[in-house]
XYZ file of C-alpha atoms in Angstrom:
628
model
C 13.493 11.544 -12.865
C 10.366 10.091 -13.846
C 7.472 11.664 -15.160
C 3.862 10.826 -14.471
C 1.252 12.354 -16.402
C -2.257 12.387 -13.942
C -5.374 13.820 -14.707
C -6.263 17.126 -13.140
C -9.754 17.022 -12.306
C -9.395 13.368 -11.037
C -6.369 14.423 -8.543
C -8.314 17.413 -7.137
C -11.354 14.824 -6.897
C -8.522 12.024 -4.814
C -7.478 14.756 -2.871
C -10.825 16.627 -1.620
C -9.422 20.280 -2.978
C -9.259 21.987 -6.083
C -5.531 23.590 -5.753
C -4.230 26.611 -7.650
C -1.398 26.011 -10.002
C 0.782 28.010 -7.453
C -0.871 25.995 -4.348
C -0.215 22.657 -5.910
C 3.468 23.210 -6.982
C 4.460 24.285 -3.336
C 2.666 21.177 -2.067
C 5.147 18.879 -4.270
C 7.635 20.673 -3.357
C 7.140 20.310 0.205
C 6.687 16.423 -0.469
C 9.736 16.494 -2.618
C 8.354 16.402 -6.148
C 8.333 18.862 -8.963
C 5.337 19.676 -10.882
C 6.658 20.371 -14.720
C 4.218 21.261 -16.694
C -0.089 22.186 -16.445
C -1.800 21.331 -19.958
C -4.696 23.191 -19.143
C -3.663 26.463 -21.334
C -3.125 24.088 -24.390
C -6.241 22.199 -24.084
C -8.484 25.230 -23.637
C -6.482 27.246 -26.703
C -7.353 23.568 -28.830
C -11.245 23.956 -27.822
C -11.426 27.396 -28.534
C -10.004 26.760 -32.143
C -12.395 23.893 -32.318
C -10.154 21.206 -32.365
C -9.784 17.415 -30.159
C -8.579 17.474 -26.767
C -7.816 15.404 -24.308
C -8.896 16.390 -20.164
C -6.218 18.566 -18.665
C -3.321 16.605 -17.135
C -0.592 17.992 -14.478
C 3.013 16.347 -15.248
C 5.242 15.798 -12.805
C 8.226 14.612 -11.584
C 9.026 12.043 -9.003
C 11.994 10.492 -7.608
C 12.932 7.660 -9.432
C 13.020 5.520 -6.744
C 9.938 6.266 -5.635
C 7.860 3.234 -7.420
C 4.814 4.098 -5.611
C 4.547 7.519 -7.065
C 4.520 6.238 -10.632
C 0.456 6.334 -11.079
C -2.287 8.449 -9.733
C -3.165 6.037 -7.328
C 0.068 5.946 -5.602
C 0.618 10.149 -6.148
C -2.776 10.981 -4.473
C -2.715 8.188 -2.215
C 0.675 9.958 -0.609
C -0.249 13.636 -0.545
C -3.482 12.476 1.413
C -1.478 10.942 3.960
C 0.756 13.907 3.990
C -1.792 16.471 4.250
C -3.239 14.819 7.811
C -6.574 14.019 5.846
C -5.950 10.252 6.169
C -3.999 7.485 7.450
C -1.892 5.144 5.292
C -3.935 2.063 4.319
C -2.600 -1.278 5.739
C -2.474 -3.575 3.108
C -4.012 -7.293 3.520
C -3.566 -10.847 2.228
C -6.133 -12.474 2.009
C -6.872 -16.540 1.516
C -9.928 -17.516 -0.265
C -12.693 -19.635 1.288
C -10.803 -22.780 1.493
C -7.490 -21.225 3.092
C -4.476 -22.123 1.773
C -5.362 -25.406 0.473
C -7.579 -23.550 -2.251
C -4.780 -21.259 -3.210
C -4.339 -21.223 -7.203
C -0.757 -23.172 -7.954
C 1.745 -21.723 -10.668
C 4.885 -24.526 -11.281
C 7.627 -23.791 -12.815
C 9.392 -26.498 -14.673
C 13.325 -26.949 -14.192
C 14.104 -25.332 -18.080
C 13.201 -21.521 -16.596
C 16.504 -21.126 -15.206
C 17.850 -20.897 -18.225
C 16.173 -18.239 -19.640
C 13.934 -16.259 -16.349
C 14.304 -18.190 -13.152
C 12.206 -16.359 -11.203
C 8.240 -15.998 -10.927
C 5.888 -14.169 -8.886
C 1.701 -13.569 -8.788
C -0.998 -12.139 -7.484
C -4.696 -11.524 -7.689
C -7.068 -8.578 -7.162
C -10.960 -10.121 -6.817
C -13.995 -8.127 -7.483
C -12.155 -4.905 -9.318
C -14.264 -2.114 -10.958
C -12.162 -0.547 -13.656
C -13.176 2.914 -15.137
C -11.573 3.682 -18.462
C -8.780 6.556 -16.885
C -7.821 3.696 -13.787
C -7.496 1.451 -16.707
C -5.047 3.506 -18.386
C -3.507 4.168 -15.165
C -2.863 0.717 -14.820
C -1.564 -0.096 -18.112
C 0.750 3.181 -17.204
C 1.648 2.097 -13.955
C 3.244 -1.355 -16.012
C 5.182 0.918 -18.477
C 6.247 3.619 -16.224
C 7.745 0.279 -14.073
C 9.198 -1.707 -17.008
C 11.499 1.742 -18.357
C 11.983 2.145 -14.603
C 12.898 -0.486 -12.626
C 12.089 -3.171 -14.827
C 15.156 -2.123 -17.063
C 13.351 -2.316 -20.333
C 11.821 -5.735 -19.600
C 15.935 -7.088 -19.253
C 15.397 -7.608 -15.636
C 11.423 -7.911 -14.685
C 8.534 -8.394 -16.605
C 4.809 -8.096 -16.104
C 2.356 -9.402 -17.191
C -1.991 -9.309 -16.323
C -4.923 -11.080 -17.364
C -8.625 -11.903 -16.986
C -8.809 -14.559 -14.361
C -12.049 -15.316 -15.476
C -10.893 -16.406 -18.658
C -8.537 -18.582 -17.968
C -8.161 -21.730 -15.342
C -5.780 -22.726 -13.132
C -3.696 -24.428 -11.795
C -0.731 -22.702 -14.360
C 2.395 -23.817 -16.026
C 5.484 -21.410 -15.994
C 7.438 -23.539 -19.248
C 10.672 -22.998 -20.841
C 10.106 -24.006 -24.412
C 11.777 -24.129 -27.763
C 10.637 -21.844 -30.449
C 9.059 -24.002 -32.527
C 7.113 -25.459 -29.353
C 5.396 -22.478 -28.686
C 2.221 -21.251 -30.913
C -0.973 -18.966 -29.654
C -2.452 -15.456 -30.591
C -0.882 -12.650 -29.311
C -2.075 -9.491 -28.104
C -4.198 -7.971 -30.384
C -3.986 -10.651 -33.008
C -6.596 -13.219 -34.469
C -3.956 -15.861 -36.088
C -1.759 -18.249 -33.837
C 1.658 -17.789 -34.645
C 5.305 -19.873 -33.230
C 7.508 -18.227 -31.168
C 9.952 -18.028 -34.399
C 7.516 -16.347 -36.359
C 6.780 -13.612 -33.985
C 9.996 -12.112 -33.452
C 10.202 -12.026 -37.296
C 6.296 -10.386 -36.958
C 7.417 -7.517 -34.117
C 10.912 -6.881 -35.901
C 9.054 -3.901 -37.635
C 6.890 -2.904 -34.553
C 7.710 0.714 -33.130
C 7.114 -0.935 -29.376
C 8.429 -3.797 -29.352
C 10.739 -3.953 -31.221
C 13.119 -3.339 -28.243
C 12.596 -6.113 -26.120
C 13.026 -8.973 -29.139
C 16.881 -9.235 -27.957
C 16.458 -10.384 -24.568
C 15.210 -13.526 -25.667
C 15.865 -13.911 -29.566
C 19.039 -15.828 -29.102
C 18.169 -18.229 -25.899
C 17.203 -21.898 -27.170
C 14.284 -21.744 -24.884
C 11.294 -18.879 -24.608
C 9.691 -18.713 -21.322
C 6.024 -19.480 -21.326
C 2.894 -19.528 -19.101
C 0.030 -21.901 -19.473
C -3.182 -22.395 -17.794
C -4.712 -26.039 -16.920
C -6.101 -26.598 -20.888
C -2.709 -25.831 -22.353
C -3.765 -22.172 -23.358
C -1.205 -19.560 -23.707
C -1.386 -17.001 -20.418
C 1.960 -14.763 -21.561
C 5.627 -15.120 -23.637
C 7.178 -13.000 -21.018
C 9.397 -10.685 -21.618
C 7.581 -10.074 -25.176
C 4.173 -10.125 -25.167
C 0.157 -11.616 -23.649
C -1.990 -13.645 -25.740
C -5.055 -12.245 -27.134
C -7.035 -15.138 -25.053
C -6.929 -13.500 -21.533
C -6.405 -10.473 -21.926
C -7.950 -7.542 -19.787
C -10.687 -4.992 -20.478
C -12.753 -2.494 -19.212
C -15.104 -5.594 -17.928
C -12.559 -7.776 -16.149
C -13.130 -8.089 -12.676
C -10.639 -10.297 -11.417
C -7.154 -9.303 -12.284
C -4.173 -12.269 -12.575
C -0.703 -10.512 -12.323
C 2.730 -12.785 -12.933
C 5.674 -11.188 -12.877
C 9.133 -12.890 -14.062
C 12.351 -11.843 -13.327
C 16.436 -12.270 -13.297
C 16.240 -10.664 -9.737
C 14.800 -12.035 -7.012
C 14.597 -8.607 -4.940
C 13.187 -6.329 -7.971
C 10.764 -8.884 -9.073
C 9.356 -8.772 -5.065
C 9.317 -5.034 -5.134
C 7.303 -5.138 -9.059
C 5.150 -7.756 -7.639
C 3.862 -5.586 -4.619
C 4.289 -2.552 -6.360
C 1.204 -3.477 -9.388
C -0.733 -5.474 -6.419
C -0.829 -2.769 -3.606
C -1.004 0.189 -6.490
C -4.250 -1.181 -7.640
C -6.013 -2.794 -5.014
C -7.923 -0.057 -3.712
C -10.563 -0.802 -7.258
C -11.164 -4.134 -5.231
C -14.601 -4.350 -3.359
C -12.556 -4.773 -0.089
C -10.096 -2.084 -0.756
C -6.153 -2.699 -0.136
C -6.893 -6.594 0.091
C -5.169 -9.015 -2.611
C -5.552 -12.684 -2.568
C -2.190 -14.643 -3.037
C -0.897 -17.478 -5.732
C 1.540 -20.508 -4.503
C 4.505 -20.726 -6.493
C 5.810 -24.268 -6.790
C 9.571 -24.184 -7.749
C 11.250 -26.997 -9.660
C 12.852 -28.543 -6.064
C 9.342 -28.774 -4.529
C 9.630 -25.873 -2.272
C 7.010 -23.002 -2.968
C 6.405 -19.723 -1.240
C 3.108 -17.568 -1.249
C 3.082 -14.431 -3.261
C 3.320 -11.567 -3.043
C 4.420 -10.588 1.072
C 3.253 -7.489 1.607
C 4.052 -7.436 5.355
C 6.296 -4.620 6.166
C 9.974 -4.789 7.296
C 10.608 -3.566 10.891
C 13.519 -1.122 12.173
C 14.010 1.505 14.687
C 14.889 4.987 14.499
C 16.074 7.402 17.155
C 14.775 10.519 17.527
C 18.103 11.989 18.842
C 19.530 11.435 15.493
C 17.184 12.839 13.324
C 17.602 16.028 15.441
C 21.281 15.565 14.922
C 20.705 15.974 11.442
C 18.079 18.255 11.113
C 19.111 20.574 13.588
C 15.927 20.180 15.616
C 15.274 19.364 19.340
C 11.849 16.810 18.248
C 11.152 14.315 21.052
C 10.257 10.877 20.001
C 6.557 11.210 19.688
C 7.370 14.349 17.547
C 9.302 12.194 14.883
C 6.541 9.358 15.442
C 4.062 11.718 14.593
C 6.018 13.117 11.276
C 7.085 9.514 10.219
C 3.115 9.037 10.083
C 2.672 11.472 7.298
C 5.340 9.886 5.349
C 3.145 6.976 5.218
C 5.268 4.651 7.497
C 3.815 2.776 11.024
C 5.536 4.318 13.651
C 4.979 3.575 17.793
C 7.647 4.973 20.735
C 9.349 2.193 22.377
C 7.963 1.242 25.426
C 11.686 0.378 27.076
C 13.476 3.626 25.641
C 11.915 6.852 25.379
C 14.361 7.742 22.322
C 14.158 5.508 19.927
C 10.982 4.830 17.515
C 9.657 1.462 16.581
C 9.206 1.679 12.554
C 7.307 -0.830 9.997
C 8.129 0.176 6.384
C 4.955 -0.738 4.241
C 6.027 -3.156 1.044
C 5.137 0.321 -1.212
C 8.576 1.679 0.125
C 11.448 -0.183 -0.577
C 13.252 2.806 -1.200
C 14.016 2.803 2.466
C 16.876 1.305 3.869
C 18.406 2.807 6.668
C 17.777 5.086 9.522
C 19.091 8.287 7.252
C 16.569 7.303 4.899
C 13.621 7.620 8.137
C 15.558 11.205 8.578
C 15.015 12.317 5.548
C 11.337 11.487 5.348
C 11.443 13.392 8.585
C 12.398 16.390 7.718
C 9.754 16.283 4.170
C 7.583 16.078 6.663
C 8.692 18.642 8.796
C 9.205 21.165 6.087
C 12.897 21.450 4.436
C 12.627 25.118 4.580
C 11.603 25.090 8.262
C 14.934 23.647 9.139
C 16.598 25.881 11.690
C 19.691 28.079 10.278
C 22.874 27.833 12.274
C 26.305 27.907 11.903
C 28.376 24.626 12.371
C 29.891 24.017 15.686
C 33.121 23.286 13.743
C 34.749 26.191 11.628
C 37.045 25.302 8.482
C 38.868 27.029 5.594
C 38.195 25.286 1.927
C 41.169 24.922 -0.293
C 41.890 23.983 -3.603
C 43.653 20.277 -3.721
C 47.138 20.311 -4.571
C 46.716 18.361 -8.031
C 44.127 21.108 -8.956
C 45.802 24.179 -8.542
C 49.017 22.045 -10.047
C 46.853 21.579 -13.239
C 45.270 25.219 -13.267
C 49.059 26.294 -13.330
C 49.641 24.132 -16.248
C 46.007 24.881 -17.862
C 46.530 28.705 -17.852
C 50.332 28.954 -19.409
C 49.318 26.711 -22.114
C 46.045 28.110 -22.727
C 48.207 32.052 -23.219
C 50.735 30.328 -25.071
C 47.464 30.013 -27.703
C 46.392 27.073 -27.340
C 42.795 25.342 -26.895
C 41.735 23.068 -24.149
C 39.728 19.852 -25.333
C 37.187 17.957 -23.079
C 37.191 14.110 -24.663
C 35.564 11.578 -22.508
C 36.629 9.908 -20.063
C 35.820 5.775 -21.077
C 36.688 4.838 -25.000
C 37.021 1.758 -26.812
C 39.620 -0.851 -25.990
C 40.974 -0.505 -29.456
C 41.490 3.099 -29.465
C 43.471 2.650 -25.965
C 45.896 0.364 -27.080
C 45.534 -1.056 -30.700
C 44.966 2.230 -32.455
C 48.460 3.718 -30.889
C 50.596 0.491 -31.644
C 50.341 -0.618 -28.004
C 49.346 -4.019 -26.008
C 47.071 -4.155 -23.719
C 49.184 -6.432 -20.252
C 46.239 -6.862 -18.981
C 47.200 -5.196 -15.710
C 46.611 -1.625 -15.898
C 43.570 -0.838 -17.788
C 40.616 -0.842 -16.002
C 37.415 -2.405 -18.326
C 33.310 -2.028 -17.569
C 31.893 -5.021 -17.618
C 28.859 -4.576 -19.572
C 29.441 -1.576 -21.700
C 26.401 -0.146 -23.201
C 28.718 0.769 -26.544
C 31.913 -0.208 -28.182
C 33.061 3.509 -27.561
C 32.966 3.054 -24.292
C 34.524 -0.126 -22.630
C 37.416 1.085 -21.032
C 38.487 4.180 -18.729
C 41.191 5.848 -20.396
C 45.035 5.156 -19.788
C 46.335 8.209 -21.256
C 45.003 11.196 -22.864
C 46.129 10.736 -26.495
C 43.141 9.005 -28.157
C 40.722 11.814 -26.752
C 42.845 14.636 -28.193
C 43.197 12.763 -31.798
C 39.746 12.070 -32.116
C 39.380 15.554 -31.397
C 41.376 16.693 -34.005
C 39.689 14.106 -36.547
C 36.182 15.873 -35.731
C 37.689 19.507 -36.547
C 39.584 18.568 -39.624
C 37.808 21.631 -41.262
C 39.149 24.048 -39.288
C 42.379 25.847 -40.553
C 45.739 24.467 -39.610
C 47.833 24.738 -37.372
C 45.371 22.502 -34.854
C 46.676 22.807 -31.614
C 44.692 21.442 -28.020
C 45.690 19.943 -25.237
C 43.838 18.608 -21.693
C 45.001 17.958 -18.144
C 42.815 15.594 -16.606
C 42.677 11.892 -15.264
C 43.490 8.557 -16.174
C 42.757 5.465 -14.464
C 45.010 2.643 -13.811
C 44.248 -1.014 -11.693
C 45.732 -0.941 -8.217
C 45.410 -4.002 -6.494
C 46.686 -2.525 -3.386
C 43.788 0.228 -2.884
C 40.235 -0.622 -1.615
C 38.749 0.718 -5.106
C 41.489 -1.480 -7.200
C 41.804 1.565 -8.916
C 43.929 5.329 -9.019
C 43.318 8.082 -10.465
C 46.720 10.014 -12.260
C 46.599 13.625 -13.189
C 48.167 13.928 -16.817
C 49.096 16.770 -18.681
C 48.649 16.119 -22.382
C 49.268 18.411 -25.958
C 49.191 17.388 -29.610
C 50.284 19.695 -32.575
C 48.764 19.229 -36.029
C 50.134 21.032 -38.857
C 51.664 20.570 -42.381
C 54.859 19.869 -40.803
C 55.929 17.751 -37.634
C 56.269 20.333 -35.291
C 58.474 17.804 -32.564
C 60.029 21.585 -31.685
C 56.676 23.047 -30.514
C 55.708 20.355 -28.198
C 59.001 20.300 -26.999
C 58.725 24.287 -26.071
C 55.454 23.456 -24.520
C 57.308 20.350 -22.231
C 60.277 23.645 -21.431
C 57.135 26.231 -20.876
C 54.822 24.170 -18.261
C 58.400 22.800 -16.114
C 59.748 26.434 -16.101
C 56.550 27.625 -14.694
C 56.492 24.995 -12.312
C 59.876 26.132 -11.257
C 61.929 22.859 -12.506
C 65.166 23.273 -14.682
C 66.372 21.448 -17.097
C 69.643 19.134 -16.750
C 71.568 16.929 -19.067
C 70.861 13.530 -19.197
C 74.440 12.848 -18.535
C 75.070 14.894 -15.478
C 74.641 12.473 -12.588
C 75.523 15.419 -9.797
C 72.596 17.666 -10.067
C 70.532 17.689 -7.224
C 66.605 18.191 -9.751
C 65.707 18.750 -12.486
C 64.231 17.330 -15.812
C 65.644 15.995 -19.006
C 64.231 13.990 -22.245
C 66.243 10.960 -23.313
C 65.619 9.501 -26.945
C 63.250 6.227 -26.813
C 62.065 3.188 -28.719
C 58.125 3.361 -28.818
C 55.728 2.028 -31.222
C 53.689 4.657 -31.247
C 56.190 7.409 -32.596
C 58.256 7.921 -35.950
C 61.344 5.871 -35.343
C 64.148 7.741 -34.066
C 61.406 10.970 -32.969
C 60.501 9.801 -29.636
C 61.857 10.713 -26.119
C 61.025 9.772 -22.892
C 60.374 12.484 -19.975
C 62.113 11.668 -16.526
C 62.686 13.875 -13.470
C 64.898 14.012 -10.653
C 63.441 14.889 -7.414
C 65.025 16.829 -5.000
C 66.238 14.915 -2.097
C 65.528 15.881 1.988
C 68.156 17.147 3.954
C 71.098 14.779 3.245
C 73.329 12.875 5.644
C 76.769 12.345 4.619
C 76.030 8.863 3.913
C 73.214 9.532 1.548
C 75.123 11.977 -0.288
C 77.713 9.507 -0.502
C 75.283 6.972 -1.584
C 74.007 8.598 -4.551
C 77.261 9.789 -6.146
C 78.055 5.616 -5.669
C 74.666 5.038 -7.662
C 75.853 8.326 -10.211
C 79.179 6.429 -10.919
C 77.434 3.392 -11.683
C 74.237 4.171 -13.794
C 72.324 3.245 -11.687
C 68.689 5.488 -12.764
C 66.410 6.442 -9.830
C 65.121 9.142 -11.955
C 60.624 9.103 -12.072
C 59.509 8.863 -15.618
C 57.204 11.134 -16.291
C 55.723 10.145 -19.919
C 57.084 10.788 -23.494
C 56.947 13.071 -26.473
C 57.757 12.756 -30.109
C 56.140 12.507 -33.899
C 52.838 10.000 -34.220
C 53.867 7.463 -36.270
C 52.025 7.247 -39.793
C 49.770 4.176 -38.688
C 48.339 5.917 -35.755
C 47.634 9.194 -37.884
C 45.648 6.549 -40.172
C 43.522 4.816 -37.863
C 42.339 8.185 -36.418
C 41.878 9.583 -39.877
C 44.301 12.598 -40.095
C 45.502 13.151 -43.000
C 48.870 15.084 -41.847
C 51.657 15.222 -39.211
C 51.048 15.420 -35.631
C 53.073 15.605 -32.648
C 52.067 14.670 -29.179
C 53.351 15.500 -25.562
C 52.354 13.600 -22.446
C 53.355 13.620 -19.123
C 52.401 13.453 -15.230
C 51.619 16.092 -12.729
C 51.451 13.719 -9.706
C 55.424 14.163 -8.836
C 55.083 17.969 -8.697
C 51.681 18.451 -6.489
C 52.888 20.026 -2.817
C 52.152 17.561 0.271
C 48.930 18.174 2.120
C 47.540 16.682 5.557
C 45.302 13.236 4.238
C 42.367 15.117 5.048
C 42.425 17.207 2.388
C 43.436 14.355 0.190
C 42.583 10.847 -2.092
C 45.680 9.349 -1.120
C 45.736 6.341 0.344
């Protein structure tokens, strides 16, 4: 969750009250935030030892899709509301003295879609900074670009003094080497080129170089005499830049996404318009697209839905009539009315600051906050059911526990790792059909979900290569494997997993581990060769890439069959006689082969066991189950 830092003296001021520490943190609580920390104990010990500090600040915590809570503004603006001491502002357009026709123009040439495609503005006339709302507002664009802004990759934003500059603007996509001005903060004009060499070593940013660094083109905005507005996602120019003096405000906002460069653009322009002379008006830009078509920006006009007051209650446990939730939904700062043709349902606009609503469980929710969570009504469900462990889980706690008194240590190894460790680093190829890959992993640890346990458990073993020998650990947890035929394209296997590490081999010990778990599980162990036996499981010697030649053996097991018929019975000595294997594999065991031992950098012998659960877990109604 975010967190916004807000002056304290300023809130209390915004919100008519001075509140105890104690007060204040049972109001956000109520609202559904969570104050973290007070600074005014630090500040005062700094002044008493005579040292500079900074007004007290309150810290705290909103939900982090709750954009409009990232500033003072929006915090204060809320709690008002939701105390009953005001009503939530409506926010206006408005055109400028020649209507539309005198709207400032921003085109954007056909070379942006290949770099940020889309573009957004707006203006706030006649604003009267003070040096905290200017921090806020440089705040407000930080707290937004590490929010929903994703570092700049998706959104970026950028303001300047309209009074420097003069329209109509340019949004360009240029070539490096086209593009020369003073950035922020600068006196010399540097290219493009030269200033992602120049912020390579800056702290800030630093960060954002490699969104653009590689494209052929850098977007660009210019005003009518070819001066340099912003390189967005990097940096402003020095030219028209904003200060404690700037009264009219020019916001652009590019983006990858349409929707989150919409809810950025109102976000900044409704956040800050109350410092306009008319408070909560903004004046809009026309955006000319490279077809011809433009829109007006930004829309601030609310989205309308309807809620019905008989389902909040069904939720909440309350008996509210409509007006009741109408009257709530008000101090959530949403426009509410009854319908006139049916006394249950609500008519609701949702202001442009909220687009973390989206359906009528979200308008519950906000009900209840208003109502008061721990108001809620206790009562028992009309329904009354027994909990129970699923059958995989108490399947794997069987396992877990035997192998954990046999003296062994359960290891935790995440869940994704990298593609090579999966297949290339235990001699295997990947078929491209069972492992199950994120598309834009963040590392090259992590790019695929695991298909068996074995590369957790080594690299285990490679990070406690101090400790003395014999190493021995083992998990049971999931692996993932594609399944075209499920909704998800994906299932989840239970697998039991062990691997010995020790100055010798030690194929025996995971072997008495394999006998240990299937006797406790109450399954015996047959010959491979004796076709009659009705269960059971055996190990048959295998070919795998991963193992020591000749030290490998598959696991299979022969479930028992329902009551047979005479026929079946028949049928399966027929299938006996002739080989024919119906037999589950379960997974293998055997000595790591030297090349595996090497790329996880262990220096001596290990063996490995591995082997599903899923054949063994007990049948259970689909209620209580994944299964498909």
């Amino acid at each position: 969750m975010p967190t916004v830092a807000v002056d304290k003296a300023d809130l209390w001021e915004r919100l008519g009250k001075e509140y105890t520490i104690e007060e204040f943190d049972h109001l956000c609580f109520e609202y559904g935030l969570e104050l973290d920390e007070d600074t005014t104990p630090e500040v005062e010990e700094a002044i008493k030892n005579g040292l500079p500090a900074e007004r007290p600040q309150l810290k705290i915590e909103v939900p982090a899709n709750r954009y409009d809570l990232l500033c003072i503004e929006g915090i204060s603006r809320a709690l008002h509301v939701f105390l009953g001491k005001s009503k939530a502002p409506r926010y206006k357009i408005v055109m400028p003295a020649g209507g539309e026709a005198a709207l400032l123009n921003v085109t954007c040439s056909p070379e942006t879609k290949l770099i940020r495609p889309y573009f957004a503005c707006a203006i706030l006339r006649n604003v009267k900074f003070t040096p905290r709302s200017y921090a806020s507002f440089i705040d407000l664009q930080d707290k937004l670009h590490q929010n929903i802004c994703r570092r700049r990759q998706l959104v970026a934003i950028g303001t300047h003094d309209l009074d420097t500059v003069q329209g109509p603007f340019r949004y360009e996509a240029r070539a490096p080497k086209d593009i020369k001005f003073a950035p922020l903060n600068k006196d010399k004009a540097y290219t493009a080129e030269e200033l992602m060499t120049l912020y390579e070593s800056d702290k800030h940013l630093s960060k954002f170089l490699p969104i653009v660094r590689d494209s052929p083109v850098y977007p660009i905005i210019y005003d009518a005499q070819d001066r340099v507005l912003s390189m967005p996602p990097i940096i402003n120019s020095e030219h028209s830049k904003i200060t404690l003096n700037t009264r009219n405000v020019f916001i652009d906002v590019t983006a990858t996404d349409l929707t989150k460069l919409d809810i950025v653009v109102n976000m900044v322009a409704t956040m800050f318009s109350e410092y306009c002379a008319e408070p909560f008006t903004i004046e809009p830009v026309k955006v000319i697209s490279p077809d011809g078509q433009y829109r007006i920006t930004p829309d601030v006009s609310g989205r309308h839905t309807t809620a019905r007051a008989s389902y909040v209650n069904s939720c909440t446990g309350l008996k509210l009539s409509a007006p009741e939730v109408s009257t709530l939904l008000n101090k959530m700062s949403l426009y509410t009315s009854v319908s006139p043709s049916n006394p249950d349902e609500i008519l609701v606009e949702i202001p442009a600051t909220r687009p973390d609503i989206f359906h009528e469980c979200d308008i519950m929710e906000d009900a209840a906050i208003a109502y008061g969570f721990n108001n809620l009504p206790d009562a028992f469900p009309a329904t009354s059911t027994v909990g129970q462990p699923s059958a995989i889980g108490q399947l794997s706690d069987v396992v877990r526990r035997e192998w954990a008194l046999a003296g062994w240590i359960e290891a935790l190894p995440f869940t994704l790792c990298s593609h090579e460790e999966n297949f290339e680093w235990l001699n295997h190829v990947d078929d491209g059909k069972t492992v199950v890959k994120i598309a834009n992993p963040k590392t090259l640890e992590f790019q695929v979900v695991r298909t068996t346990l074995i590369p957790g458990l080594l690299k285990t073993i490679r990070e406690n290569r101090s400790h003395a020998l014999p190493i021995k650990i083992f998990e049971t947890s999931d692996v993932v494997v594609k399944d075209l035929k499920r909704e998800r394209q994906a299932r989840n296997i239970r697998h039991a997993a062990a691997v010995w590490c020790n100055k010798t081999a030690g194929f025996e010990v995971v072997h008495g581990m394999l006998d240990r778990a299937m006797k406790m599980l109450d399954i015996p162990r047959i010959s491979a060769q004796d076709r009659k036996a009705r269960t059971g499981y055996y190990i048959k010697e295998t070919s795998d890439p991963m193992f020591f030649p000749g030290r490998a053996a598959n696991i299979y097991y022969r479930a028992p069959s329902e009551k047979q018929s005479t026929l079946a019975a028949l049928k399966q000595e027929v299938e006996s006689a002739l080989h024919i294997e119906q037999d589950i594999h379960l997974g293998t065991l055997g000595i790591l082969h030297p090349t595996v031992l090497e790329k996880f950098d262990i220096g001596y012998p290990c063996s490995s066991l591995e082997f599903t659960l899923e054949p063994f877990k007990k049948q259970m109604q689909k209620i209580w189950t994944n299964d498909e």
